[in-house]
Tab-separated table of N, CA and C in Angstrom:
chain	number	residue	atom	x	y	z
A	26	MET	N	-68.142	-39.951	-138.798
A	26	MET	CA	-67.341	-41.124	-138.521
A	26	MET	C	-67.458	-41.535	-137.049
A	27	GLN	N	-67.561	-40.540	-136.174
A	27	GLN	CA	-67.695	-40.880	-134.761
A	27	GLN	C	-69.009	-41.589	-134.498
A	28	ALA	N	-70.063	-41.202	-135.229
A	28	ALA	CA	-71.364	-41.853	-135.048
A	28	ALA	C	-71.280	-43.313	-135.451
A	29	ILE	N	-70.645	-43.575	-136.560
A	29	ILE	CA	-70.518	-44.952	-137.026
A	29	ILE	C	-69.668	-45.758	-136.059
A	30	ARG	N	-68.556	-45.187	-135.600
A	30	ARG	CA	-67.681	-45.889	-134.665
A	30	ARG	C	-68.425	-46.161	-133.352
A	31	ALA	N	-69.185	-45.200	-132.846
A	31	ALA	CA	-69.921	-45.388	-131.596
A	31	ALA	C	-70.978	-46.468	-131.749
A	32	ASP	N	-71.683	-46.477	-132.889
A	32	ASP	CA	-72.705	-47.487	-133.099
A	32	ASP	C	-72.103	-48.866	-133.254
A	33	GLN	N	-70.965	-48.972	-133.911
A	33	GLN	CA	-70.325	-50.265	-134.065
A	33	GLN	C	-69.858	-50.790	-132.715
A	34	GLN	N	-69.364	-49.906	-131.858
A	34	GLN	CA	-68.932	-50.332	-130.536
A	34	GLN	C	-70.127	-50.760	-129.697
A	35	ALA	N	-71.269	-50.123	-129.915
A	35	ALA	CA	-72.475	-50.471	-129.168
A	35	ALA	C	-73.202	-51.643	-129.809
A	36	ASN	N	-72.643	-52.179	-130.903
A	36	ASN	CA	-73.203	-53.325	-131.608
A	36	ASN	C	-74.613	-53.065	-132.104
A	37	LEU	N	-74.849	-51.881	-132.654
A	37	LEU	CA	-76.153	-51.560	-133.205
A	37	LEU	C	-76.246	-52.041	-134.637
A	38	PRO	N	-77.439	-52.402	-135.102
A	38	PRO	CA	-77.581	-52.878	-136.476
A	38	PRO	C	-77.338	-51.778	-137.498
A	39	SER	N	-77.054	-52.182	-138.736
A	39	SER	CA	-76.715	-51.253	-139.816
A	39	SER	C	-77.724	-50.126	-140.021
A	40	PRO	N	-79.046	-50.383	-139.970
A	40	PRO	CA	-79.975	-49.251	-140.164
A	40	PRO	C	-79.782	-48.143	-139.131
A	41	GLU	N	-79.431	-48.505	-137.910
A	41	GLU	CA	-79.197	-47.482	-136.898
A	41	GLU	C	-77.920	-46.703	-137.192
A	42	ILE	N	-76.906	-47.386	-137.709
A	42	ILE	CA	-75.671	-46.709	-138.080
A	42	ILE	C	-75.960	-45.707	-139.180
A	43	MET	N	-76.736	-46.135	-140.176
A	43	MET	CA	-77.091	-45.232	-141.268
A	43	MET	C	-77.929	-44.065	-140.748
A	44	GLY	N	-78.805	-44.349	-139.800
A	44	GLY	CA	-79.622	-43.290	-139.210
A	44	GLY	C	-78.768	-42.250	-138.506
A	45	TRP	N	-77.761	-42.725	-137.751
A	45	TRP	CA	-76.856	-41.794	-137.086
A	45	TRP	C	-76.078	-40.964	-138.095
A	46	GLY	N	-75.650	-41.609	-139.171
A	46	GLY	CA	-74.925	-40.878	-140.212
A	46	GLY	C	-75.793	-39.804	-140.840
A	47	PHE	N	-77.037	-40.149	-141.145
A	47	PHE	CA	-77.963	-39.172	-141.716
A	47	PHE	C	-78.232	-38.045	-140.730
A	48	ALA	N	-78.388	-38.395	-139.454
A	48	ALA	CA	-78.627	-37.368	-138.431
A	48	ALA	C	-77.438	-36.415	-138.334
A	49	ALA	N	-76.227	-36.964	-138.425
A	49	ALA	CA	-75.030	-36.127	-138.349
A	49	ALA	C	-74.964	-35.159	-139.526
A	50	ILE	N	-75.264	-35.660	-140.707
A	50	ILE	CA	-75.249	-34.798	-141.888
A	50	ILE	C	-76.305	-33.717	-141.770
A	51	SER	N	-77.514	-34.108	-141.363
A	51	SER	CA	-78.603	-33.143	-141.228
A	51	SER	C	-78.290	-32.099	-140.169
A	52	LEU	N	-77.771	-32.549	-139.046
A	52	LEU	CA	-77.431	-31.623	-137.965
A	52	LEU	C	-76.361	-30.642	-138.418
A	53	GLY	N	-75.358	-31.151	-139.116
A	53	GLY	CA	-74.311	-30.264	-139.623
A	53	GLY	C	-74.859	-29.224	-140.579
A	54	ALA	N	-75.788	-29.633	-141.434
A	54	ALA	CA	-76.384	-28.696	-142.388
A	54	ALA	C	-77.202	-27.628	-141.665
A	55	VAL	N	-77.980	-28.037	-140.691
A	55	VAL	CA	-78.819	-27.079	-139.946
A	55	VAL	C	-77.953	-26.111	-139.147
A	56	ILE	N	-76.978	-26.639	-138.429
A	56	ILE	CA	-76.112	-25.777	-137.621
A	56	ILE	C	-75.329	-24.818	-138.508
A	57	GLY	N	-74.838	-25.321	-139.621
A	57	GLY	CA	-74.104	-24.462	-140.548
A	57	GLY	C	-74.971	-23.331	-141.078
A	58	GLU	N	-76.188	-23.662	-141.471
A	58	GLU	CA	-77.104	-22.636	-141.994
A	58	GLU	C	-77.466	-21.617	-140.916
A	59	LEU	N	-77.737	-22.088	-139.711
A	59	LEU	CA	-78.064	-21.173	-138.614
A	59	LEU	C	-76.887	-20.258	-138.286
A	60	ALA	N	-75.697	-20.821	-138.266
A	60	ALA	CA	-74.509	-20.010	-137.994
A	60	ALA	C	-74.323	-18.968	-139.095
A	61	PHE	N	-74.555	-19.376	-140.314
A	61	PHE	CA	-74.423	-18.446	-141.431
A	61	PHE	C	-75.434	-17.309	-141.314
A	62	LEU	N	-76.685	-17.658	-141.038
A	62	LEU	CA	-77.733	-16.628	-140.929
A	62	LEU	C	-77.474	-15.685	-139.754
A	63	ALA	N	-76.985	-16.244	-138.648
A	63	ALA	CA	-76.734	-15.420	-137.468
A	63	ALA	C	-75.561	-14.472	-137.687
A	64	ALA	N	-74.553	-14.914	-138.400
A	64	ALA	CA	-73.349	-14.107	-138.563
A	64	ALA	C	-73.338	-13.284	-139.847
A	65	GLU	N	-74.314	-13.487	-140.706
A	65	GLU	CA	-74.325	-12.803	-142.003
A	65	GLU	C	-74.238	-11.285	-141.887
A	66	PRO	N	-74.969	-10.666	-140.960
A	66	PRO	CA	-74.872	-9.198	-140.878
A	66	PRO	C	-73.486	-8.699	-140.453
A	67	LEU	N	-72.682	-9.542	-139.861
A	67	LEU	CA	-71.375	-9.128	-139.377
A	67	LEU	C	-70.312	-9.113	-140.467
A	68	PHE	N	-70.596	-9.761	-141.591
A	68	PHE	CA	-69.598	-9.906	-142.636
A	68	PHE	C	-70.045	-9.229	-143.920
A	69	ILE	N	-69.095	-8.637	-144.581
A	69	ILE	CA	-69.378	-7.967	-145.850
A	69	ILE	C	-69.408	-8.994	-146.971
A	70	ASP	N	-68.493	-9.950	-146.945
A	70	ASP	CA	-68.364	-10.949	-148.002
A	70	ASP	C	-68.846	-12.304	-147.477
A	71	GLU	N	-69.704	-12.994	-148.223
A	71	GLU	CA	-70.246	-14.276	-147.785
A	71	GLU	C	-69.164	-15.341	-147.620
A	72	LYS	N	-68.085	-15.246	-148.361
A	72	LYS	CA	-67.034	-16.260	-148.302
A	72	LYS	C	-66.294	-16.250	-146.972
A	73	THR	N	-66.277	-15.134	-146.290
A	73	THR	CA	-65.539	-15.059	-145.033
A	73	THR	C	-66.241	-15.799	-143.897
A	74	ILE	N	-67.514	-16.148	-144.073
A	74	ILE	CA	-68.241	-16.855	-143.023
A	74	ILE	C	-68.138	-18.369	-143.168
A	75	VAL	N	-67.721	-18.852	-144.297
A	75	VAL	CA	-67.726	-20.287	-144.549
A	75	VAL	C	-66.861	-21.049	-143.549
A	76	VAL	N	-65.644	-20.642	-143.339
A	76	VAL	CA	-64.750	-21.366	-142.438
A	76	VAL	C	-65.261	-21.340	-140.998
A	77	PRO	N	-65.635	-20.163	-140.450
A	77	PRO	CA	-66.169	-20.181	-139.073
A	77	PRO	C	-67.442	-21.023	-138.947
A	78	ALA	N	-68.311	-20.974	-139.959
A	78	ALA	CA	-69.544	-21.760	-139.898
A	78	ALA	C	-69.240	-23.253	-139.909
A	79	LEU	N	-68.297	-23.657	-140.715
A	79	LEU	CA	-67.918	-25.066	-140.748
A	79	LEU	C	-67.305	-25.508	-139.419
A	80	LEU	N	-66.502	-24.644	-138.826
A	80	LEU	CA	-65.906	-24.987	-137.532
A	80	LEU	C	-66.970	-25.136	-136.451
A	81	VAL	N	-67.930	-24.223	-136.435
A	81	VAL	CA	-69.014	-24.305	-135.451
A	81	VAL	C	-69.803	-25.588	-135.657
A	82	ALA	N	-70.136	-25.891	-136.914
A	82	ALA	CA	-70.887	-27.113	-137.215
A	82	ALA	C	-70.108	-28.352	-136.797
A	83	LEU	N	-68.821	-28.347	-137.036
A	83	LEU	CA	-67.983	-29.486	-136.681
A	83	LEU	C	-67.927	-29.692	-135.171
A	84	VAL	N	-67.806	-28.606	-134.429
A	84	VAL	CA	-67.750	-28.703	-132.967
A	84	VAL	C	-69.057	-29.264	-132.418
A	85	PHE	N	-70.194	-28.726	-132.892
A	85	PHE	CA	-71.484	-29.207	-132.403
A	85	PHE	C	-71.733	-30.656	-132.810
A	86	ALA	N	-71.431	-31.000	-134.036
A	86	ALA	CA	-71.639	-32.366	-134.500
A	86	ALA	C	-70.751	-33.330	-133.724
A	87	SER	N	-69.520	-32.941	-133.472
A	87	SER	CA	-68.600	-33.785	-132.728
A	87	SER	C	-69.094	-34.016	-131.303
A	88	ALA	N	-69.561	-32.962	-130.658
A	88	ALA	CA	-70.066	-33.083	-129.293
A	88	ALA	C	-71.317	-33.947	-129.258
A	89	PHE	N	-72.184	-33.788	-130.251
A	89	PHE	CA	-73.435	-34.534	-130.297
A	89	PHE	C	-73.196	-36.009	-130.578
A	90	LEU	N	-72.242	-36.308	-131.424
A	90	LEU	CA	-72.049	-37.678	-131.889
A	90	LEU	C	-70.951	-38.428	-131.152
A	91	SER	N	-70.405	-37.851	-130.106
A	91	SER	CA	-69.318	-38.526	-129.413
A	91	SER	C	-69.784	-39.818	-128.756
A	92	GLY	N	-71.078	-39.984	-128.601
A	92	GLY	CA	-71.626	-41.227	-128.069
A	92	GLY	C	-71.503	-41.285	-126.560
A	93	ASN	N	-72.071	-42.317	-126.024
A	93	ASN	CA	-72.045	-42.546	-124.590
A	93	ASN	C	-71.071	-43.694	-124.326
A	94	PRO	N	-69.860	-43.380	-123.878
A	94	PRO	CA	-68.876	-44.444	-123.673
A	94	PRO	C	-69.323	-45.467	-122.638
A	95	GLU	N	-70.119	-45.056	-121.667
A	95	GLU	CA	-70.598	-46.004	-120.666
A	95	GLU	C	-71.514	-47.036	-121.314
A	96	ARG	N	-72.357	-46.582	-122.239
A	96	ARG	CA	-73.269	-47.497	-122.933
A	96	ARG	C	-72.473	-48.483	-123.789
A	97	ALA	N	-71.469	-47.980	-124.480
A	97	ALA	CA	-70.632	-48.852	-125.305
A	97	ALA	C	-69.907	-49.873	-124.431
A	98	ASP	N	-69.408	-49.444	-123.270
A	98	ASP	CA	-68.726	-50.353	-122.352
A	98	ASP	C	-69.691	-51.416	-121.822
A	99	GLU	N	-70.927	-51.000	-121.516
A	99	GLU	CA	-71.925	-51.954	-121.032
A	99	GLU	C	-72.249	-52.982	-122.107
A	100	ALA	N	-72.410	-52.531	-123.347
A	100	ALA	CA	-72.714	-53.449	-124.451
A	100	ALA	C	-71.566	-54.426	-124.655
A	101	ARG	N	-70.343	-53.920	-124.636
A	101	ARG	CA	-69.173	-54.774	-124.816
A	101	ARG	C	-69.077	-55.786	-123.666
A	102	SER	N	-69.314	-55.331	-122.459
A	102	SER	CA	-69.247	-56.203	-121.291
A	102	SER	C	-70.324	-57.287	-121.370
A	103	SER	N	-71.500	-56.907	-121.824
A	103	SER	CA	-72.592	-57.869	-121.962
A	103	SER	C	-72.263	-58.930	-123.001
A	104	ARG	N	-71.706	-58.502	-124.142
A	104	ARG	CA	-71.318	-59.460	-125.184
A	104	ARG	C	-70.243	-60.408	-124.670
A	105	GLU	N	-69.255	-59.874	-123.952
A	105	GLU	CA	-68.184	-60.711	-123.423
A	105	GLU	C	-68.730	-61.702	-122.404
A	106	SER	N	-69.664	-61.254	-121.578
A	106	SER	CA	-70.265	-62.119	-120.579
A	106	SER	C	-71.035	-63.257	-121.240
A	107	CYS	N	-71.785	-62.945	-122.308
A	107	CYS	CA	-72.534	-63.968	-123.046
A	107	CYS	C	-71.580	-64.962	-123.686
A	108	ALA	N	-70.484	-64.470	-124.265
A	108	ALA	CA	-69.509	-65.353	-124.915
A	108	ALA	C	-68.892	-66.300	-123.894
A	109	ILE	N	-68.556	-65.791	-122.726
A	109	ILE	CA	-67.967	-66.632	-121.677
A	109	ILE	C	-68.971	-67.685	-121.230
A	110	GLU	N	-70.226	-67.283	-121.098
A	110	GLU	CA	-71.273	-68.217	-120.682
A	110	GLU	C	-71.448	-69.336	-121.715
A	111	ILE	N	-71.424	-68.987	-122.994
A	111	ILE	CA	-71.566	-69.987	-124.052
A	111	ILE	C	-70.397	-70.969	-124.024
A	112	VAL	N	-69.185	-70.448	-123.873
A	112	VAL	CA	-68.001	-71.319	-123.816
A	112	VAL	C	-68.087	-72.253	-122.611
A	113	ASP	N	-68.554	-71.737	-121.480
A	113	ASP	CA	-68.694	-72.574	-120.282
A	113	ASP	C	-69.730	-73.675	-120.496
A	114	ARG	N	-70.879	-73.305	-121.105
A	114	ARG	CA	-71.908	-74.313	-121.376
A	114	ARG	C	-71.400	-75.378	-122.343
A	115	ALA	N	-70.644	-74.941	-123.367
A	115	ALA	CA	-70.099	-75.886	-124.342
A	115	ALA	C	-69.111	-76.837	-123.670
A	116	ARG	N	-68.300	-76.306	-122.773
A	116	ARG	CA	-67.328	-77.152	-122.058
A	116	ARG	C	-68.053	-78.198	-121.209
A	117	MET	N	-69.095	-77.758	-120.493
A	117	MET	CA	-69.871	-78.690	-119.667
A	117	MET	C	-70.495	-79.788	-120.532
A	118	MET	N	-71.054	-79.395	-121.667
A	118	MET	CA	-71.698	-80.372	-122.549
A	118	MET	C	-70.661	-81.319	-123.153
A	119	ALA	N	-69.515	-80.788	-123.528
A	119	ALA	CA	-68.463	-81.621	-124.120
A	119	ALA	C	-68.013	-82.690	-123.130
A	120	GLU	N	-67.894	-82.308	-121.866
A	120	GLU	CA	-67.489	-83.270	-120.838
A	120	GLU	C	-68.587	-84.303	-120.593
A	121	ARG	N	-69.807	-83.828	-120.468
A	121	ARG	CA	-70.928	-84.717	-120.146
A	121	ARG	C	-71.218	-85.712	-121.263
A	122	TYR	N	-71.125	-85.256	-122.518
A	122	TYR	CA	-71.494	-86.104	-123.649
A	122	TYR	C	-70.282	-86.667	-124.399
A	123	ALA	N	-69.111	-86.553	-123.825
A	123	ALA	CA	-67.877	-87.104	-124.390
A	123	ALA	C	-67.652	-86.665	-125.836
A	124	LEU	N	-67.726	-85.350	-126.060
A	124	LEU	CA	-67.495	-84.815	-127.395
A	124	LEU	C	-65.993	-84.717	-127.652
A	125	THR	N	-65.617	-84.873	-128.900
A	125	THR	CA	-64.210	-84.708	-129.273
A	125	THR	C	-63.852	-83.222	-129.227
A	126	LYS	N	-62.563	-82.962	-129.332
A	126	LYS	CA	-62.110	-81.565	-129.320
A	126	LYS	C	-62.745	-80.776	-130.462
A	127	ARG	N	-62.790	-81.349	-131.670
A	127	ARG	CA	-63.366	-80.656	-132.824
A	127	ARG	C	-64.874	-80.489	-132.644
A	128	GLU	N	-65.545	-81.488	-132.103
A	128	GLU	CA	-66.986	-81.369	-131.842
A	128	GLU	C	-67.240	-80.250	-130.835
A	129	HIS	N	-66.365	-80.150	-129.845
A	129	HIS	CA	-66.489	-79.072	-128.858
A	129	HIS	C	-66.355	-77.709	-129.533
A	130	GLU	N	-65.373	-77.571	-130.427
A	130	GLU	CA	-65.197	-76.304	-131.147
A	130	GLU	C	-66.445	-75.949	-131.950
A	131	ILE	N	-66.984	-76.933	-132.633
A	131	ILE	CA	-68.174	-76.703	-133.454
A	131	ILE	C	-69.379	-76.423	-132.562
A	132	LEU	N	-69.455	-77.083	-131.425
A	132	LEU	CA	-70.548	-76.856	-130.479
A	132	LEU	C	-70.615	-75.391	-130.052
A	133	VAL	N	-69.471	-74.774	-129.807
A	133	VAL	CA	-69.456	-73.356	-129.415
A	133	VAL	C	-70.128	-72.514	-130.494
A	134	PHE	N	-69.788	-72.764	-131.748
A	134	PHE	CA	-70.404	-72.015	-132.845
A	134	PHE	C	-71.908	-72.275	-132.910
A	135	LEU	N	-72.317	-73.523	-132.726
A	135	LEU	CA	-73.740	-73.850	-132.775
A	135	LEU	C	-74.510	-73.143	-131.653
A	136	LEU	N	-73.920	-73.108	-130.452
A	136	LEU	CA	-74.577	-72.443	-129.329
A	136	LEU	C	-74.654	-70.933	-129.527
A	137	GLU	N	-73.753	-70.387	-130.353
A	137	GLU	CA	-73.823	-68.969	-130.714
A	137	GLU	C	-74.878	-68.729	-131.788
A	138	GLY	N	-75.438	-69.822	-132.339
A	138	GLY	CA	-76.446	-69.695	-133.386
A	138	GLY	C	-75.854	-69.584	-134.779
A	139	ARG	N	-74.586	-69.939	-134.934
A	139	ARG	CA	-73.910	-69.808	-136.233
A	139	ARG	C	-74.381	-70.884	-137.208
A	140	SER	N	-74.326	-70.541	-138.495
A	140	SER	CA	-74.737	-71.454	-139.553
A	140	SER	C	-73.598	-72.389	-139.941
A	141	HIS	N	-73.944	-73.446	-140.648
A	141	HIS	CA	-72.920	-74.384	-141.117
A	141	HIS	C	-71.902	-73.687	-142.028
A	142	PRO	N	-72.341	-72.858	-143.007
A	142	PRO	CA	-71.346	-72.163	-143.839
A	142	PRO	C	-70.411	-71.276	-143.019
A	143	TYR	N	-70.937	-70.622	-141.997
A	143	TYR	CA	-70.093	-69.783	-141.141
A	143	TYR	C	-69.038	-70.645	-140.449
A	144	ILE	N	-69.475	-71.783	-139.912
A	144	ILE	CA	-68.547	-72.679	-139.208
A	144	ILE	C	-67.482	-73.194	-140.171
A	145	ARG	N	-67.897	-73.576	-141.368
A	145	ARG	CA	-66.932	-74.059	-142.373
A	145	ARG	C	-65.869	-73.012	-142.646
A	146	ASP	N	-66.307	-71.773	-142.857
A	146	ASP	CA	-65.354	-70.701	-143.157
A	146	ASP	C	-64.445	-70.392	-141.965
A	147	ALA	N	-65.019	-70.383	-140.773
A	147	ALA	CA	-64.235	-70.030	-139.582
A	147	ALA	C	-63.181	-71.084	-139.253
A	148	LEU	N	-63.524	-72.361	-139.483
A	148	LEU	CA	-62.609	-73.447	-139.110
A	148	LEU	C	-61.903	-74.067	-140.308
A	149	TYR	N	-62.152	-73.541	-141.490
A	149	TYR	CA	-61.523	-74.039	-142.717
A	149	TYR	C	-61.800	-75.534	-142.912
A	150	LEU	N	-63.064	-75.892	-142.815
A	150	LEU	CA	-63.476	-77.280	-142.977
A	150	LEU	C	-64.371	-77.423	-144.199
A	151	SER	N	-64.490	-78.636	-144.692
A	151	SER	CA	-65.377	-78.889	-145.824
A	151	SER	C	-66.818	-79.007	-145.330
A	152	ARG	N	-67.733	-78.936	-146.273
A	152	ARG	CA	-69.160	-79.049	-145.945
A	152	ARG	C	-69.443	-80.386	-145.265
A	153	SER	N	-68.928	-81.465	-145.847
A	153	SER	CA	-69.230	-82.794	-145.301
A	153	SER	C	-68.624	-82.978	-143.904
A	154	THR	N	-67.459	-82.386	-143.673
A	154	THR	CA	-66.833	-82.512	-142.352
A	154	THR	C	-67.680	-81.823	-141.285
A	155	VAL	N	-68.125	-80.605	-141.569
A	155	VAL	CA	-68.971	-79.893	-140.599
A	155	VAL	C	-70.279	-80.648	-140.396
A	156	ASP	N	-70.895	-81.081	-141.491
A	156	ASP	CA	-72.161	-81.807	-141.377
A	156	ASP	C	-71.996	-83.080	-140.540
A	157	THR	N	-70.900	-83.779	-140.733
A	157	THR	CA	-70.647	-85.004	-139.969
A	157	THR	C	-70.470	-84.697	-138.486
A	158	HIS	N	-69.674	-83.694	-138.178
A	158	HIS	CA	-69.477	-83.336	-136.760
A	158	HIS	C	-70.799	-82.900	-136.122
A	159	VAL	N	-71.575	-82.113	-136.828
A	159	VAL	CA	-72.863	-81.661	-136.276
A	159	VAL	C	-73.777	-82.864	-136.049
A	160	ARG	N	-73.814	-83.787	-136.993
A	160	ARG	CA	-74.630	-84.997	-136.847
A	160	ARG	C	-74.192	-85.785	-135.608
A	161	HIS	N	-72.873	-85.891	-135.395
A	161	HIS	CA	-72.367	-86.612	-134.223
A	161	HIS	C	-72.747	-85.891	-132.922
A	162	ILE	N	-72.655	-84.576	-132.932
A	162	ILE	CA	-73.043	-83.788	-131.739
A	162	ILE	C	-74.516	-84.012	-131.434
A	163	TYR	N	-75.368	-83.941	-132.456
A	163	TYR	CA	-76.808	-84.143	-132.259
A	163	TYR	C	-77.082	-85.547	-131.718
A	164	ARG	N	-76.401	-86.553	-132.287
A	164	ARG	CA	-76.628	-87.935	-131.861
A	164	ARG	C	-76.188	-88.120	-130.406
A	165	LYS	N	-75.002	-87.616	-130.058
A	165	LYS	CA	-74.479	-87.792	-128.699
A	165	LYS	C	-75.325	-87.055	-127.658
A	166	THR	N	-75.890	-85.915	-128.039
A	166	THR	CA	-76.685	-85.124	-127.087
A	166	THR	C	-78.181	-85.444	-127.187
A	167	ASN	N	-78.534	-86.298	-128.141
A	167	ASN	CA	-79.920	-86.735	-128.340
A	167	ASN	C	-80.855	-85.560	-128.665
A	168	VAL	N	-80.419	-84.702	-129.588
A	168	VAL	CA	-81.256	-83.600	-130.067
A	168	VAL	C	-81.379	-83.704	-131.583
A	169	ASN	N	-82.331	-82.946	-132.144
A	169	ASN	CA	-82.569	-83.006	-133.582
A	169	ASN	C	-82.378	-81.671	-134.293
A	170	SER	N	-82.060	-80.621	-133.548
A	170	SER	CA	-81.917	-79.300	-134.184
A	170	SER	C	-80.987	-78.420	-133.355
A	171	LYS	N	-80.569	-77.354	-133.983
A	171	LYS	CA	-79.709	-76.399	-133.291
A	171	LYS	C	-80.450	-75.782	-132.106
A	172	GLN	N	-81.737	-75.481	-132.288
A	172	GLN	CA	-82.502	-74.876	-131.195
A	172	GLN	C	-82.612	-75.826	-130.002
A	173	GLU	N	-82.838	-77.102	-130.278
A	173	GLU	CA	-82.879	-78.084	-129.184
A	173	GLU	C	-81.539	-78.139	-128.453
A	174	LEU	N	-80.466	-78.037	-129.216
A	174	LEU	CA	-79.117	-78.048	-128.635
A	174	LEU	C	-78.919	-76.825	-127.724
A	175	ILE	N	-79.341	-75.667	-128.201
A	175	ILE	CA	-79.239	-74.435	-127.400
A	175	ILE	C	-80.084	-74.556	-126.143
A	176	ASP	N	-81.311	-75.077	-126.283
A	176	ASP	CA	-82.197	-75.249	-125.122
A	176	ASP	C	-81.591	-76.216	-124.112
A	177	LEU	N	-80.996	-77.302	-124.607
A	177	LEU	CA	-80.338	-78.275	-123.720
A	177	LEU	C	-79.197	-77.622	-122.955
A	178	SER	N	-78.399	-76.817	-123.649
A	178	SER	CA	-77.264	-76.165	-122.986
A	178	SER	C	-77.736	-75.208	-121.902
A	179	LYS	N	-78.823	-74.503	-122.181
A	179	LYS	CA	-79.368	-73.584	-121.168
A	179	LYS	C	-79.930	-74.338	-119.978
A	180	ALA	N	-80.585	-75.459	-120.241
A	180	ALA	CA	-81.145	-76.262	-119.154
A	180	ALA	C	-80.041	-76.835	-118.271
A	181	MET	N	-78.926	-77.206	-118.886
A	181	MET	CA	-77.810	-77.754	-118.117
A	181	MET	C	-77.166	-76.698	-117.231
A	182	SER	N	-77.145	-75.440	-117.685
A	182	SER	CA	-76.476	-74.394	-116.902
A	182	SER	C	-77.387	-73.822	-115.829
A	183	GLY	N	-78.669	-74.028	-115.958
A	183	GLY	CA	-79.620	-73.425	-115.005
A	183	GLY	C	-79.991	-74.360	-113.962
């Protein structure tokens, strides 16, 4: 669970999360088996080693998978910095091109690379309403695609 939580905080894609989970399971199995083999001569009954072996495996797995909090903080800080930059660019564009408040809201999503269905769901709007606002944004900014809009916003901020 710590591996999954650390990867989610570091914003890693799902295959990496699954990889960490598999690594944790494999590591636990190896450490448990090694602990069992090392301690086997000390115990008369095999059942008495199970609890200590599990504890050893848990300690090692926990230490290994605790993640790098500095890396997670850097990733979070980077995402926050990008979000602030996008909002600033959207505000500048809204002022320059006289966008309405709703167009400005939709512009932020477009600059994040969000799809029309995502915007509809996030703002509780109909398909035609989002399409109309996007068409107005494109017309006012004189672009023909989301990528052109993103490029324009970057050019304005640089």
